Amino acid sequence: MTPSDSGAHPRFAEALRELGLGELVPQVRRFPDATRTAAEAAAAIGCELSQICKSLIFAADGVPVLVLMDGASRVDLERVREELGADKVTRAKAEVVRETTGYAIGGVPPFGHRTRTRVLADRSLLDHDLVWAAAGNPHAVFPIAPKDLVAQAGAALVDVRESTA
């Protein structure tokens, strides 16, 4: 499969340019098959599952929060709750994700959202020189250095992945 050299959601491409990251727009890879899940994205790109950055929206006491997590790990909701000092953390409903970010589940990029939210990035993302994240639709991804990803997302580095023990 040959990805096209463009394919970012137009709003996300504009967000990249506004952030001074216009050089990433031509690096967006679009695939004919969906890259909605981390496994689909890793298979399409030909990278390790942990090199995929999942952008997940949760509700902390009803307030949306974005968690950036490597594709091989799961988010530990109790750790997120403790990190945020919240009483309750749940997965956000699809309509909340779209309302908050402007994108549908499976295509949510790590930044360039409709609204500002608190962002947590799991330290596991820093295990790689390069990670791949959604570019605003379920068929497109873009590469970025994890430290740049964390900086552009305005994320706090935390340990919120489920332990494998």
Short mmCIF file of C-alpha atoms in Angstrom, two decimals:
data_model
loop_
_atom_site.label_atom_id
_atom_site.label_comp_id
_atom_site.label_asym_id
_atom_site.label_seq_id
_atom_site.Cartn_x
_atom_site.Cartn_y
_atom_site.Cartn_z
CA MET A 1 0.00 0.00 0.00
CA THR A 2 1.32 3.39 -0.90
CA PRO A 3 0.16 6.28 1.24
CA SER A 4 -0.40 9.60 -0.43
CA ASP A 5 1.82 12.47 0.66
CA SER A 6 -1.08 14.53 1.97
CA GLY A 7 -4.21 13.73 3.86
CA ALA A 8 -4.30 15.69 7.07
CA HIS A 9 -7.70 17.02 7.99
CA PRO A 10 -7.72 20.60 6.59
CA ARG A 11 -8.28 22.09 10.07
CA PHE A 12 -5.36 20.09 11.45
CA ALA A 13 -3.10 21.06 8.54
CA GLU A 14 -3.94 24.70 9.29
CA ALA A 15 -3.21 24.15 13.01
CA LEU A 16 0.22 22.74 12.09
CA ARG A 17 0.97 25.84 10.01
CA GLU A 18 -0.23 28.17 12.79
CA LEU A 19 2.07 26.39 15.25
CA GLY A 20 5.04 26.87 12.93
CA LEU A 21 5.02 23.17 12.04
CA GLY A 22 4.08 23.55 8.39
CA GLU A 23 6.97 21.26 7.43
CA LEU A 24 4.97 18.36 8.93
CA VAL A 25 2.04 18.80 6.53
CA PRO A 26 3.79 17.07 3.59
CA GLN A 27 4.94 14.32 5.97
CA VAL A 28 1.36 13.28 6.71
CA ARG A 29 0.75 9.80 5.36
CA ARG A 30 -2.73 8.85 4.22
CA PHE A 31 -3.70 5.22 3.85
CA PRO A 32 -6.59 3.70 1.89
CA ASP A 33 -7.46 1.53 4.88
CA ALA A 34 -8.30 3.06 8.23
CA THR A 35 -5.63 3.62 10.84
CA ARG A 36 -8.29 4.17 13.49
CA THR A 37 -6.67 1.86 16.06
CA ALA A 38 -3.05 1.82 17.17
CA ALA A 39 -2.65 -1.69 15.75
CA GLU A 40 -4.03 -0.64 12.34
CA ALA A 41 -1.75 2.40 12.29
CA ALA A 42 1.37 0.43 13.28
CA ALA A 43 0.65 -2.21 10.62
CA ALA A 44 0.11 0.43 7.92
CA ILE A 45 3.24 2.38 8.84
CA GLY A 46 5.41 -0.65 9.57
CA CYS A 47 6.47 0.53 13.03
CA GLU A 48 6.27 -0.82 16.56
CA LEU A 49 2.90 -0.56 18.27
CA SER A 50 4.50 1.57 21.01
CA GLN A 51 5.53 4.16 18.37
CA ILE A 52 1.88 5.09 17.86
CA CYS A 53 0.62 7.98 19.98
CA LYS A 54 -3.00 7.53 20.98
CA SER A 55 -4.92 10.76 21.72
CA LEU A 56 -7.63 9.79 24.19
CA ILE A 57 -10.26 12.04 25.73
CA PHE A 58 -11.47 11.30 29.24
CA ALA A 59 -13.87 13.14 31.51
CA ALA A 60 -12.41 14.09 34.89
CA ASP A 61 -15.34 15.11 37.09
CA GLY A 62 -17.13 15.85 33.82
CA VAL A 63 -14.34 18.05 32.41
CA PRO A 64 -12.61 16.78 29.24
CA VAL A 65 -8.91 15.96 29.53
CA LEU A 66 -6.61 14.64 26.80
CA VAL A 67 -4.25 11.75 27.56
CA LEU A 68 -1.45 10.94 25.10
CA MET A 69 -0.43 7.30 25.42
CA ASP A 70 1.81 4.94 23.49
CA GLY A 71 -0.08 2.46 21.33
CA ALA A 72 1.09 -0.63 23.21
CA SER A 73 -0.21 0.55 26.59
CA ARG A 74 -3.52 1.19 28.29
CA VAL A 75 -4.40 4.20 30.42
CA ASP A 76 -4.77 3.53 34.14
CA LEU A 77 -7.82 5.62 35.07
CA GLU A 78 -6.92 5.56 38.76
CA ARG A 79 -3.51 7.08 38.00
CA VAL A 80 -5.17 9.76 35.84
CA ARG A 81 -7.64 10.48 38.65
CA GLU A 82 -4.79 10.86 41.15
CA GLU A 83 -2.76 13.04 38.75
CA LEU A 84 -5.69 15.39 38.23
CA GLY A 85 -6.98 15.33 41.80
CA ALA A 86 -10.38 14.32 40.42
CA ASP A 87 -13.08 12.32 42.16
CA LYS A 88 -14.02 10.35 39.04
CA VAL A 89 -12.45 9.75 35.60
CA THR A 90 -14.30 8.02 32.77
CA ARG A 91 -13.92 7.66 29.03
CA ALA A 92 -15.59 10.56 27.26
CA LYS A 93 -18.56 9.81 25.03
CA ALA A 94 -18.08 10.15 21.26
CA GLU A 95 -20.07 13.39 21.08
CA VAL A 96 -17.94 14.93 23.85
CA VAL A 97 -14.77 13.94 21.97
CA ARG A 98 -16.02 15.59 18.77
CA GLU A 99 -17.32 18.67 20.61
CA THR A 100 -14.06 19.10 22.55
CA THR A 101 -11.55 18.36 19.80
CA GLY A 102 -13.44 18.93 16.55
CA TYR A 103 -12.46 15.43 15.41
CA ALA A 104 -14.02 11.96 15.51
CA ILE A 105 -12.65 9.12 17.62
CA GLY A 106 -9.98 7.31 15.64
CA GLY A 107 -8.68 10.48 14.06
CA VAL A 108 -8.07 12.78 17.04
CA PRO A 109 -4.68 14.49 16.71
CA PRO A 110 -2.61 15.33 19.80
CA PHE A 111 -3.09 19.09 19.37
CA GLY A 112 -4.92 21.59 17.14
CA HIS A 113 -8.23 21.01 18.90
CA ARG A 114 -11.35 23.17 18.88
CA THR A 115 -11.04 23.86 22.62
CA ARG A 116 -8.15 23.96 25.10
CA THR A 117 -8.05 21.05 27.50
CA ARG A 118 -5.65 19.84 30.13
CA VAL A 119 -3.19 17.42 28.53
CA LEU A 120 -1.29 14.54 30.13
CA ALA A 121 1.41 12.68 28.18
CA ASP A 122 2.69 9.35 29.42
CA ARG A 123 6.48 9.18 29.74
CA SER A 124 6.51 5.97 27.69
CA LEU A 125 6.24 8.13 24.55
CA LEU A 126 9.78 9.36 25.23
CA ASP A 127 11.15 5.83 24.69
CA HIS A 128 11.27 6.55 20.94
CA ASP A 129 13.00 9.08 18.69
CA LEU A 130 9.85 9.35 16.56
CA VAL A 131 6.17 8.60 17.14
CA TRP A 132 3.18 8.63 14.81
CA ALA A 133 -0.11 10.32 15.70
CA ALA A 134 -3.48 10.82 14.01
CA ALA A 135 -3.67 13.77 11.63
CA GLY A 136 -7.35 14.59 12.09
CA ASN A 137 -8.98 11.68 10.30
CA PRO A 138 -8.96 7.87 10.66
CA HIS A 139 -6.84 7.38 7.53
CA ALA A 140 -3.95 9.77 8.19
CA VAL A 141 -0.97 9.90 10.53
CA PHE A 142 2.07 12.14 10.93
CA PRO A 143 5.52 11.66 12.46
CA ILE A 144 6.84 13.82 15.28
CA ALA A 145 9.60 13.67 17.88
CA PRO A 146 7.99 12.89 21.25
CA LYS A 147 9.56 15.90 22.99
CA ASP A 148 8.07 18.15 20.27
CA LEU A 149 4.72 16.38 20.62
CA VAL A 150 4.68 17.01 24.38
CA ALA A 151 5.70 20.66 23.92
CA GLN A 152 3.15 21.40 21.16
CA ALA A 153 0.35 19.70 23.09
CA GLY A 154 1.23 21.66 26.23
CA ALA A 155 1.27 18.35 28.07
CA ALA A 156 2.41 17.48 31.54
CA LEU A 157 4.67 14.40 31.53
CA VAL A 158 3.19 11.77 33.81
CA ASP A 159 3.13 8.03 34.50
CA VAL A 160 -0.46 6.97 33.81
CA ARG A 161 -0.16 3.68 31.96
CA GLU A 162 -1.44 0.45 33.42
CA SER A 163 1.30 -1.64 34.95
CA THR A 164 1.99 -4.90 33.13
CA ALA A 165 2.68 -6.81 36.33
#
